[in-house]
């Protein structure tokens, strides 16, 4: 139950965080994309804190998810997946699997 609630919070944070200064370009190692992903991370942390997560937990969770998303998707692909997840269960499960892995790493294996 606790894991389901936490994962639900994460998905809400993820969807809301994606509205932050997004640029549809690929994740090259450029200053522009780093700023874009830093904006995502900061918004994720802010929203996680707003949901009651401790500062260190929110930071670890958002860093974990960001690293996993960056390893899998370009920014354009990620944004498209977030949009698609609103109506497509397979897309939502793809996002949720990253959140679940990070919740396991951050909250349950410390």
XYZ file of C-alpha atoms in Angstrom:
110
model
C 0.000 0.000 0.000
C 2.777 2.423 0.949
C 4.631 1.697 -2.299
C 1.481 2.233 -4.367
C 0.784 5.549 -2.651
C 4.379 6.708 -3.110
C 4.392 5.679 -6.757
C 1.131 7.533 -7.307
C 2.682 10.657 -5.813
C 5.689 10.247 -8.098
C 3.577 9.935 -11.249
C 1.721 13.106 -10.270
C 5.002 14.899 -9.670
C 6.364 13.666 -12.984
C 3.409 14.850 -15.005
C 3.383 18.258 -13.392
C 7.154 18.670 -13.540
C 7.305 18.181 -17.300
C 5.723 21.573 -17.893
C 8.979 23.253 -16.826
C 11.003 25.085 -19.516
C 11.050 22.181 -21.910
C 13.016 22.254 -25.105
C 12.153 19.565 -27.665
C 15.795 18.969 -28.676
C 17.859 15.841 -27.986
C 19.807 15.273 -24.784
C 23.185 16.319 -26.093
C 25.759 17.334 -23.536
C 25.098 20.991 -24.249
C 24.566 23.751 -21.689
C 21.029 24.327 -23.002
C 19.920 20.748 -22.385
C 21.649 20.636 -19.005
C 19.678 23.726 -17.983
C 16.468 22.142 -19.213
C 17.058 18.988 -17.226
C 18.180 20.992 -14.205
C 14.865 22.847 -14.404
C 13.038 19.509 -14.446
C 15.058 18.309 -11.432
C 14.376 21.482 -9.445
C 10.642 21.328 -10.177
C 10.563 17.629 -9.286
C 12.241 18.388 -5.951
C 9.870 21.267 -5.227
C 6.804 19.159 -5.949
C 8.176 16.163 -4.043
C 8.770 18.372 -1.018
C 5.230 19.682 -1.406
C 4.006 16.083 -1.178
C 5.782 15.704 2.162
C 9.028 13.987 1.196
C 12.121 14.923 3.202
C 14.616 17.151 1.338
C 17.261 14.429 1.010
C 14.716 11.853 -0.166
C 13.199 14.258 -2.703
C 16.659 15.118 -4.030
C 17.716 11.473 -4.295
C 14.446 10.445 -5.935
C 14.506 13.214 -8.526
C 18.186 12.656 -9.323
C 17.569 8.935 -9.738
C 14.609 9.332 -12.068
C 16.323 12.025 -14.083
C 19.416 9.878 -14.649
C 17.307 6.909 -15.713
C 15.166 8.976 -18.072
C 18.230 10.645 -19.617
C 19.793 7.231 -20.211
C 16.681 5.985 -22.049
C 15.204 8.932 -23.924
C 15.958 12.153 -25.715
C 14.103 15.073 -24.191
C 11.662 15.067 -27.116
C 10.979 11.335 -26.671
C 10.521 11.774 -22.937
C 8.083 14.648 -23.311
C 6.110 12.674 -25.904
C 5.992 9.669 -23.579
C 4.731 11.805 -20.693
C 1.973 13.205 -22.922
C 1.090 9.748 -24.243
C 1.000 8.315 -20.704
C -2.093 10.391 -19.979
C -4.141 8.152 -22.290
C -1.970 5.082 -22.935
C -1.458 2.506 -20.199
C 1.686 1.059 -21.808
C 3.316 4.497 -21.870
C 2.249 5.123 -18.274
C 3.758 1.790 -17.247
C 7.055 2.732 -18.923
C 7.258 5.852 -16.784
C 6.036 4.073 -13.681
C 8.721 1.404 -13.993
C 11.411 4.082 -13.666
C 9.659 5.646 -10.702
C 9.234 2.257 -9.061
C 12.907 1.384 -9.538
C 13.949 4.693 -8.010
C 11.524 4.362 -5.107
C 13.022 0.941 -4.403
C 16.545 2.365 -4.552
C 15.875 5.525 -2.571
C 13.149 4.661 -0.074
C 13.330 0.949 0.557
C 16.962 -0.058 0.172
C 18.625 2.558 2.384
